[in-house]
CSV table of N, CA and C in Angstrom, one decimal:
chain,number,residue,atom,x,y,z
A,1,MET,N,35.9,-12.5,7.4
A,1,MET,CA,37.0,-12.3,8.1
A,1,MET,C,37.8,-13.6,8.3
A,2,ALA,N,39.1,-13.7,7.8
A,2,ALA,CA,39.7,-14.8,8.0
A,2,ALA,C,40.6,-14.9,9.3
A,3,VAL,N,40.5,-16.1,9.9
A,3,VAL,CA,41.4,-16.3,11.0
A,3,VAL,C,42.3,-17.2,10.9
A,4,TYR,N,43.7,-16.8,11.2
A,4,TYR,CA,44.7,-17.6,10.9
A,4,TYR,C,45.4,-18.1,12.2
A,5,LEU,N,46.0,-19.2,12.2
A,5,LEU,CA,46.5,-19.8,13.3
A,5,LEU,C,48.0,-19.2,13.4
A,6,SER,N,48.5,-18.9,14.6
A,6,SER,CA,49.6,-18.3,15.0
A,6,SER,C,50.9,-19.5,14.5
A,7,ASP,N,52.0,-18.9,14.2
A,7,ASP,CA,53.0,-19.7,13.6
A,7,ASP,C,53.9,-20.4,14.9
A,8,ASP,N,53.4,-19.9,16.2
A,8,ASP,CA,54.1,-20.5,17.2
A,8,ASP,C,53.7,-21.7,17.7
A,9,PRO,N,54.4,-23.0,17.6
A,9,PRO,CA,54.0,-24.3,18.0
A,9,PRO,C,53.3,-24.3,19.4
A,10,ALA,N,53.9,-23.4,20.3
A,10,ALA,CA,53.6,-23.5,21.6
A,10,ALA,C,52.2,-22.9,22.1
A,11,SER,N,51.5,-22.1,21.0
A,11,SER,CA,50.4,-21.3,21.2
A,11,SER,C,49.3,-22.2,21.6
A,12,LYS,N,48.1,-22.0,22.3
A,12,LYS,CA,47.2,-23.0,22.6
A,12,LYS,C,46.4,-23.3,21.3
A,13,ASP,N,46.2,-22.5,20.4
A,13,ASP,CA,45.4,-22.9,19.3
A,13,ASP,C,46.2,-23.8,18.2
A,14,ARG,N,47.4,-24.1,18.5
A,14,ARG,CA,48.4,-25.1,17.7
A,14,ARG,C,48.5,-26.5,18.5
A,15,TRP,N,47.8,-26.4,19.7
A,15,TRP,CA,48.0,-27.8,20.5
A,15,TRP,C,47.0,-28.7,19.7
A,16,VAL,N,47.2,-30.1,20.1
A,16,VAL,CA,46.7,-31.2,19.4
A,16,VAL,C,45.6,-31.4,20.2
A,17,THR,N,44.4,-31.7,19.3
A,17,THR,CA,43.0,-32.0,20.1
A,17,THR,C,42.8,-33.5,20.0
A,18,VAL,N,42.3,-34.0,21.3
A,18,VAL,CA,42.1,-35.4,21.5
A,18,VAL,C,40.6,-35.6,21.8
A,19,TYR,N,39.9,-36.3,21.2
A,19,TYR,CA,38.5,-36.5,21.6
A,19,TYR,C,38.6,-38.1,21.9
A,20,PRO,N,37.8,-38.4,22.8
A,20,PRO,CA,37.7,-39.9,23.5
A,20,PRO,C,37.2,-40.9,22.1
A,21,ALA,N,36.7,-40.3,21.1
A,21,ALA,CA,36.3,-41.2,20.0
A,21,ALA,C,37.5,-41.7,19.2
A,22,TYR,N,38.6,-40.8,19.3
A,22,TYR,CA,39.8,-41.3,18.7
A,22,TYR,C,40.5,-42.5,18.9
A,23,LEU,N,40.1,-42.8,20.5
A,23,LEU,CA,40.7,-44.0,21.0
A,23,LEU,C,39.8,-45.1,21.4
A,24,ASN,N,38.5,-45.0,21.0
A,24,ASN,CA,37.5,-45.8,21.3
A,24,ASN,C,37.5,-47.1,20.7
A,25,SER,N,37.5,-48.3,21.2
A,25,SER,CA,37.7,-49.5,20.4
A,25,SER,C,36.1,-50.0,19.9
A,26,ARG,N,35.1,-49.4,20.4
A,26,ARG,CA,33.8,-49.8,19.9
A,26,ARG,C,33.4,-49.0,18.6
A,27,ARG,N,34.3,-48.0,18.2
A,27,ARG,CA,33.9,-47.3,17.1
A,27,ARG,C,34.8,-47.9,15.9
A,28,THR,N,34.2,-47.5,14.6
A,28,THR,CA,35.0,-47.9,13.5
A,28,THR,C,36.0,-46.7,13.0
A,29,VAL,N,36.8,-47.0,12.1
A,29,VAL,CA,37.4,-45.9,11.4
A,29,VAL,C,36.7,-44.9,10.9
A,30,CYS,N,35.4,-45.2,10.3
A,30,CYS,CA,34.6,-44.2,9.7
A,30,CYS,C,33.9,-43.5,10.9
A,31,GLN,N,33.8,-44.1,12.0
A,31,GLN,CA,33.0,-43.4,13.0
A,31,GLN,C,34.1,-42.6,13.9
A,32,GLY,N,35.3,-42.4,13.6
A,32,GLY,CA,36.3,-41.4,14.1
A,32,GLY,C,37.6,-42.1,14.9
A,33,ARG,N,37.5,-43.6,15.0
A,33,ARG,CA,38.7,-44.0,15.6
A,33,ARG,C,40.0,-43.9,14.9
A,34,ARG,N,41.0,-43.3,15.4
A,34,ARG,CA,42.3,-43.0,14.8
A,34,ARG,C,43.4,-44.0,15.2
A,35,VAL,N,43.2,-44.9,16.0
A,35,VAL,CA,44.3,-45.8,16.4
A,35,VAL,C,44.0,-47.4,15.9
A,36,PRO,N,45.0,-48.2,15.8
A,36,PRO,CA,44.5,-49.6,15.3
A,36,PRO,C,43.8,-50.2,16.4
A,37,LYS,N,43.0,-51.1,16.1
A,37,LYS,CA,41.8,-51.8,17.0
A,37,LYS,C,42.7,-52.4,18.3
A,38,ALA,N,43.9,-53.0,17.9
A,38,ALA,CA,44.7,-53.6,19.1
A,38,ALA,C,45.1,-52.6,20.3
A,39,LYS,N,45.2,-51.3,19.8
A,39,LYS,CA,45.7,-50.2,20.8
A,39,LYS,C,44.5,-49.4,21.3
A,40,ALA,N,43.3,-49.7,20.8
A,40,ALA,CA,42.2,-48.9,21.1
A,40,ALA,C,41.7,-49.5,22.4
A,41,VAL,N,41.1,-48.6,23.2
A,41,VAL,CA,40.5,-48.5,24.6
A,41,VAL,C,39.0,-48.7,24.7
A,42,ASP,N,38.3,-49.5,25.5
A,42,ASP,CA,36.9,-49.5,25.6
A,42,ASP,C,36.4,-48.3,26.3
A,43,ASN,N,35.7,-47.4,25.7
A,43,ASN,CA,35.2,-46.3,26.2
A,43,ASN,C,36.0,-45.3,26.9
A,44,PRO,N,37.0,-44.9,26.5
A,44,PRO,CA,38.0,-43.8,27.2
A,44,PRO,C,37.3,-42.7,27.7
A,45,THR,N,37.6,-41.9,28.8
A,45,THR,CA,37.1,-40.6,29.2
A,45,THR,C,38.1,-39.5,29.1
A,46,VAL,N,37.6,-38.3,29.0
A,46,VAL,CA,38.7,-37.1,28.7
A,46,VAL,C,39.4,-36.9,30.2
A,47,SER,N,38.9,-37.6,31.2
A,47,SER,CA,39.6,-37.4,32.6
A,47,SER,C,40.8,-38.4,32.5
A,48,GLU,N,40.4,-39.6,31.9
A,48,GLU,CA,41.6,-40.6,31.7
A,48,GLU,C,42.6,-40.1,30.9
A,49,ILE,N,42.4,-39.3,29.6
A,49,ILE,CA,43.2,-38.9,28.8
A,49,ILE,C,44.1,-37.9,29.5
A,50,ARG,N,43.4,-37.0,30.1
A,50,ARG,CA,44.1,-35.7,31.1
A,50,ARG,C,45.1,-36.2,32.1
A,51,ASP,N,44.6,-37.4,32.8
A,51,ASP,CA,45.5,-38.0,33.7
A,51,ASP,C,46.9,-38.4,33.3
A,52,ILE,N,46.7,-39.2,32.1
A,52,ILE,CA,47.8,-39.8,31.5
A,52,ILE,C,48.7,-38.7,30.9
A,53,CYS,N,48.4,-37.5,30.4
A,53,CYS,CA,49.0,-36.4,30.0
A,53,CYS,C,49.6,-35.8,31.2
A,54,THR,N,49.0,-35.5,32.1
A,54,THR,CA,49.7,-34.7,33.3
A,54,THR,C,50.7,-35.7,33.9
A,55,SER,N,50.6,-36.9,33.9
A,55,SER,CA,51.7,-38.0,34.4
A,55,SER,C,53.0,-37.8,33.5
A,56,GLN,N,52.8,-37.5,32.3
A,56,GLN,CA,54.0,-37.3,31.4
A,56,GLN,C,54.4,-36.1,31.3
A,57,ASN,N,53.9,-35.2,32.2
A,57,ASN,CA,54.2,-33.7,32.3
A,57,ASN,C,54.0,-32.8,30.8
A,58,LEU,N,53.1,-33.4,30.2
A,58,LEU,CA,52.5,-32.5,29.1
A,58,LEU,C,51.5,-31.7,29.3
A,59,SER,N,51.7,-30.3,28.9
A,59,SER,CA,50.5,-29.3,29.3
A,59,SER,C,49.2,-29.6,28.5
A,60,CYS,N,48.1,-29.7,29.3
A,60,CYS,CA,47.0,-30.0,28.7
A,60,CYS,C,45.7,-29.3,29.3
A,61,GLU,N,44.9,-29.2,28.4
A,61,GLU,CA,43.6,-28.3,29.0
A,61,GLU,C,42.3,-29.1,28.6
A,62,LEU,N,41.6,-29.3,29.7
A,62,LEU,CA,40.3,-30.1,29.3
A,62,LEU,C,39.0,-29.2,29.1
A,63,GLU,N,38.4,-29.6,28.2
A,63,GLU,CA,37.3,-28.7,27.4
A,63,GLU,C,36.1,-29.6,27.6
A,64,ASN,N,35.4,-29.4,28.7
A,64,ASN,CA,34.1,-30.5,29.0
A,64,ASN,C,32.9,-30.0,28.1
A,65,ASN,N,32.9,-28.9,27.8
A,65,ASN,CA,31.6,-28.3,26.9
A,65,ASN,C,31.6,-28.6,25.5
A,66,LYS,N,32.6,-29.4,24.8
A,66,LYS,CA,32.8,-29.7,23.5
A,66,LYS,C,32.3,-31.1,23.2
A,67,PHE,N,31.7,-31.3,22.1
A,67,PHE,CA,31.4,-32.5,21.5
A,67,PHE,C,32.1,-33.0,20.4
A,68,TYR,N,32.2,-34.4,20.1
A,68,TYR,CA,33.0,-34.6,18.8
A,68,TYR,C,31.8,-34.6,17.6
A,69,PRO,N,32.5,-33.8,16.6
A,69,PRO,CA,31.4,-33.6,15.6
A,69,PRO,C,30.7,-34.7,14.8
A,70,LYS,N,31.3,-35.6,14.9
A,70,LYS,CA,30.7,-37.0,14.2
A,70,LYS,C,29.8,-37.9,15.2
A,71,GLU,N,29.6,-37.3,16.5
A,71,GLU,CA,28.7,-37.9,17.4
A,71,GLU,C,27.5,-37.6,17.3
A,72,SER,N,26.5,-38.6,17.0
A,72,SER,CA,25.1,-38.2,16.6
A,72,SER,C,24.4,-38.2,18.1
A,73,ALA,N,24.5,-39.2,19.0
A,73,ALA,CA,24.0,-39.0,20.2
A,73,ALA,C,24.9,-38.5,21.2
A,74,LYS,N,24.4,-37.3,21.9
A,74,LYS,CA,25.2,-36.6,22.6
A,74,LYS,C,25.4,-37.3,24.0
A,75,ASP,N,26.3,-38.2,24.0
A,75,ASP,CA,26.5,-38.9,25.2
A,75,ASP,C,27.2,-38.2,26.2
A,76,VAL,N,26.9,-38.4,27.6
A,76,VAL,CA,27.8,-37.8,28.6
A,76,VAL,C,29.1,-38.6,28.8
A,77,VAL,N,29.0,-39.8,28.3
A,77,VAL,CA,30.5,-40.5,28.3
A,77,VAL,C,31.5,-40.1,27.4
A,78,CYS,N,30.9,-39.7,26.2
A,78,CYS,CA,31.8,-39.1,25.1
A,78,CYS,C,32.1,-37.5,25.1
A,79,LYS,N,31.4,-37.0,26.0
A,79,LYS,CA,31.6,-35.5,26.1
A,79,LYS,C,32.8,-35.0,26.4
A,80,GLY,N,33.3,-33.9,25.7
A,80,GLY,CA,34.4,-33.4,26.0
A,80,GLY,C,35.6,-33.6,25.1
A,81,ARG,N,36.8,-32.9,25.3
A,81,ARG,CA,37.9,-33.1,24.3
A,81,ARG,C,39.0,-32.6,25.3
A,82,VAL,N,40.3,-33.0,24.9
A,82,VAL,CA,41.4,-32.6,25.8
A,82,VAL,C,42.5,-31.9,24.6
A,83,ARG,N,42.9,-30.8,24.9
A,83,ARG,CA,43.9,-30.1,24.1
A,83,ARG,C,45.4,-30.3,24.7
A,84,ILE,N,46.3,-30.8,23.9
A,84,ILE,CA,47.6,-31.1,24.5
A,84,ILE,C,48.7,-30.6,23.8
A,85,GLN,N,49.8,-29.9,24.5
A,85,GLN,CA,51.0,-29.4,23.9
A,85,GLN,C,51.9,-30.3,23.4
A,86,LEU,N,52.2,-30.5,22.4
A,86,LEU,CA,53.2,-31.5,22.0
A,86,LEU,C,54.6,-30.9,21.6
A,87,LYS,N,54.6,-29.6,21.2
A,87,LYS,CA,55.8,-29.0,20.8
A,87,LYS,C,56.1,-27.6,21.6
A,88,ASN,N,57.3,-27.3,21.7
A,88,ASN,CA,57.8,-26.1,22.3
A,88,ASN,C,57.9,-25.0,21.4
A,89,SER,N,58.2,-23.8,21.8
A,89,SER,CA,58.0,-22.7,20.9
A,89,SER,C,59.2,-22.8,19.8
A,90,ASP,N,60.2,-23.6,20.2
A,90,ASP,CA,61.4,-23.8,19.0
A,90,ASP,C,61.0,-25.0,18.2
A,91,GLY,N,60.1,-25.6,18.3
A,91,GLY,CA,59.4,-26.5,17.5
A,91,GLY,C,59.9,-28.0,18.1
A,92,THR,N,60.7,-28.1,19.1
A,92,THR,CA,61.1,-29.4,19.7
A,92,THR,C,60.1,-30.2,20.2
A,93,PRO,N,60.0,-31.5,20.4
A,93,PRO,CA,58.8,-32.0,21.3
A,93,PRO,C,59.0,-31.8,22.7
A,94,VAL,N,57.9,-31.6,23.3
A,94,VAL,CA,58.0,-31.5,24.9
A,94,VAL,C,58.5,-32.6,25.5
A,95,ASN,N,58.1,-33.9,24.9
A,95,ASN,CA,58.4,-35.1,25.4
A,95,ASN,C,59.1,-35.9,24.2
A,96,ALA,N,60.1,-36.4,24.4
A,96,ALA,CA,60.8,-36.9,23.2
A,96,ALA,C,60.4,-38.3,22.9
A,97,ASP,N,59.6,-39.0,23.7
A,97,ASP,CA,58.9,-40.1,23.5
A,97,ASP,C,57.7,-39.9,22.6
A,98,ILE,N,57.1,-38.7,22.6
A,98,ILE,CA,55.9,-38.5,22.0
A,98,ILE,C,56.1,-37.4,21.0
A,99,PRO,N,56.9,-37.7,19.7
A,99,PRO,CA,57.1,-36.4,18.9
A,99,PRO,C,55.9,-35.8,18.0
A,100,ASN,N,54.7,-36.7,17.7
A,100,ASN,CA,53.8,-36.4,16.8
A,100,ASN,C,52.4,-36.7,17.5
A,101,ARG,N,51.4,-36.4,16.8
A,101,ARG,CA,49.9,-36.8,17.3
A,101,ARG,C,49.6,-38.3,17.1
A,102,LYS,N,50.1,-39.0,16.2
A,102,LYS,CA,49.9,-40.5,15.9
A,102,LYS,C,50.5,-41.1,17.1
A,103,ALA,N,51.7,-40.8,17.5
A,103,ALA,CA,52.5,-41.4,18.5
A,103,ALA,C,51.8,-40.9,19.8
A,104,LEU,N,51.3,-40.0,20.0
A,104,LEU,CA,50.3,-39.7,21.1
A,104,LEU,C,49.0,-40.5,21.1
A,105,PHE,N,48.5,-40.6,20.3
A,105,PHE,CA,47.2,-41.5,20.3
A,105,PHE,C,47.7,-43.0,20.7
A,106,CYS,N,48.6,-43.5,20.1
A,106,CYS,CA,49.1,-44.9,20.5
A,106,CYS,C,49.5,-44.9,21.8
A,107,PHE,N,50.3,-44.0,22.3
A,107,PHE,CA,50.7,-43.8,23.6
A,107,PHE,C,49.4,-43.9,24.4
A,108,LEU,N,48.6,-42.9,24.4
A,108,LEU,CA,47.3,-42.9,25.2
A,108,LEU,C,46.6,-44.3,25.2
A,109,GLY,N,46.4,-44.9,24.0
A,109,GLY,CA,45.7,-46.2,23.8
A,109,GLY,C,46.5,-47.3,24.9
A,110,GLU,N,47.9,-47.3,24.7
A,110,GLU,CA,48.6,-48.2,25.7
A,110,GLU,C,48.5,-48.0,27.0
A,111,MET,N,48.4,-46.8,27.5
A,111,MET,CA,48.5,-46.4,29.0
A,111,MET,C,47.1,-46.1,29.6
A,112,ILE,N,46.2,-46.0,29.0
A,112,ILE,CA,44.6,-46.0,29.6
A,112,ILE,C,44.4,-47.3,30.3
A,113,PRO,N,44.5,-48.5,29.7
A,113,PRO,CA,44.2,-49.7,30.4
A,113,PRO,C,45.1,-49.8,31.6
A,114,LYS,N,46.3,-49.3,31.7
A,114,LYS,CA,47.0,-49.5,33.0
A,114,LYS,C,46.7,-48.4,34.1
A,115,LEU,N,45.7,-47.7,34.0
A,115,LEU,CA,45.3,-46.8,35.1
A,115,LEU,C,44.7,-47.7,36.2
A,116,LYS,N,44.8,-47.1,37.4
A,116,LYS,CA,44.3,-47.8,38.6
A,116,LYS,C,42.7,-47.9,38.4
A,117,THR,N,42.2,-46.9,38.0
A,117,THR,CA,40.6,-46.9,37.9
A,117,THR,C,40.2,-47.9,36.9
A,118,ARG,N,41.0,-48.1,35.8
A,118,ARG,CA,40.6,-49.1,34.8
A,118,ARG,C,40.8,-50.7,35.6
A,119,GLN,N,41.9,-50.9,36.4
A,119,GLN,CA,42.3,-52.1,36.7
A,119,GLN,C,41.2,-52.6,37.9
A,120,THR,N,40.7,-51.6,38.7
A,120,THR,CA,39.7,-52.0,39.7
A,120,THR,C,38.2,-52.2,39.0
A,121,LYS,N,37.9,-51.5,38.0
A,121,LYS,CA,36.6,-51.8,37.2
A,121,LYS,C,36.6,-53.3,36.5
A,122,THR,N,37.8,-53.7,35.9
A,122,THR,CA,38.0,-54.9,35.3
A,122,THR,C,37.9,-55.9,36.3
A,123,GLY,N,38.3,-55.9,37.4
A,123,GLY,CA,38.5,-56.8,38.6
A,123,GLY,C,37.1,-56.9,39.2
A,124,GLN,N,36.3,-55.9,39.3
A,124,GLN,CA,35.0,-56.1,39.7
A,124,GLN,C,34.1,-56.9,38.9
A,125,SER,N,34.1,-56.5,37.6
A,125,SER,CA,33.3,-57.2,36.6
A,125,SER,C,33.7,-58.7,36.3
A,126,ASP,N,34.9,-59.1,36.4
A,126,ASP,CA,35.2,-60.6,36.4
A,126,ASP,C,34.6,-61.4,37.6
A,127,GLY,N,34.4,-60.7,38.8
A,127,GLY,CA,34.1,-61.4,39.9
A,127,GLY,C,32.4,-61.5,39.6
A,128,ASN,N,31.7,-60.5,39.3
A,128,ASN,CA,30.3,-60.6,38.8
A,128,ASN,C,30.1,-61.7,37.9
A,129,SER,N,30.9,-61.8,36.8
A,129,SER,CA,30.5,-62.8,35.7
A,129,SER,C,30.9,-64.2,36.3
A,130,SER,N,31.7,-64.3,37.1
A,130,SER,CA,32.0,-65.7,37.7
A,130,SER,C,30.7,-66.2,38.5
A,131,GLN,N,30.0,-65.2,39.3
A,131,GLN,CA,29.0,-65.4,40.2
A,131,GLN,C,27.8,-65.8,39.3
A,132,GLN,N,27.6,-65.2,38.2
A,132,GLN,CA,26.5,-65.4,37.3
A,132,GLN,C,26.6,-66.8,36.6
A,133,GLN,N,27.9,-67.4,36.3
A,133,GLN,CA,28.0,-68.4,35.7
A,133,GLN,C,27.8,-69.6,36.7
A,134,ALA,N,27.9,-69.3,37.9
A,134,ALA,CA,27.9,-70.4,39.0
A,134,ALA,C,26.4,-70.5,39.2
A,135,ALA,N,25.6,-69.3,39.3
A,135,ALA,CA,24.1,-69.5,39.3
A,135,ALA,C,23.6,-70.1,38.2
A,136,ALA,N,23.9,-70.1,37.0
A,136,ALA,CA,23.3,-70.5,35.8
A,136,ALA,C,23.6,-72.0,35.7
A,137,SER,N,24.7,-72.5,36.4
A,137,SER,CA,25.1,-73.9,36.4
A,137,SER,C,24.1,-74.7,37.3
A,138,LYS,N,23.5,-74.0,38.4
A,138,LYS,CA,22.7,-74.6,39.5
A,138,LYS,C,21.5,-74.7,39.1
A,139,LYS,N,20.9,-74.1,38.0
A,139,LYS,CA,19.6,-74.4,37.6
A,139,LYS,C,19.2,-75.8,37.0
A,140,LYS,N,17.9,-76.3,37.6
A,140,LYS,CA,17.6,-77.6,37.1
A,140,LYS,C,17.2,-77.8,35.8
A,141,LYS,N,17.4,-78.8,35.2
A,141,LYS,CA,16.9,-79.2,33.8
A,141,LYS,C,15.5,-79.6,33.8
A,142,GLY,N,14.7,-79.2,32.8
A,142,GLY,CA,13.4,-79.7,32.7
A,142,GLY,C,13.2,-81.0,32.2
A,143,LYS,N,12.0,-81.7,32.4
A,143,LYS,CA,11.8,-83.1,32.1
A,143,LYS,C,11.9,-83.3,30.7
A,144,LYS,N,12.6,-84.4,30.2
A,144,LYS,CA,12.5,-84.8,28.8
A,144,LYS,C,11.3,-85.3,28.3
A,145,ALA,N,10.7,-85.0,27.1
A,145,ALA,CA,9.6,-85.5,26.6
A,145,ALA,C,9.9,-87.1,26.1
A,146,LYS,N,9.0,-88.0,26.5
A,146,LYS,CA,9.1,-89.4,26.3
A,146,LYS,C,8.7,-89.5,24.7
A,147,GLY,N,9.6,-90.3,24.1
A,147,GLY,CA,9.3,-90.5,22.7
A,147,GLY,C,8.3,-91.6,22.6
A,148,LYS,N,7.7,-91.7,21.3
A,148,LYS,CA,6.7,-92.7,21.0
A,148,LYS,C,7.2,-94.1,20.7
């Protein structure tokens, strides 16, 4: 039995599918990254992708029970996908700034680091690293061996 996609660009089976692996900077192109490394994000989540889409008034649907097919280890971090409507029924883009899937991927890669949740995570980790460096500099050096 053959299953055909509908011709209507606004139907849910024609929406663009976005897996977090498409935007992950820790992955290679062979592992599924679809944006340039400069625009990729460190371990994006489906909730972050959804937040960006809803802020841009794009219709999206979160599917938590799905996995990226190339994913060997079934990580909880990489779990899920987001389906996003890019085109209306007449074929015009829903958002004029995002006309196609490549533009969507690049836009998501640029906007995810600007989320408040991302900014607080990086701010906390910077403080921890400076504390670790200060503790390492306080360690005493061992005695030097005397030469003959």
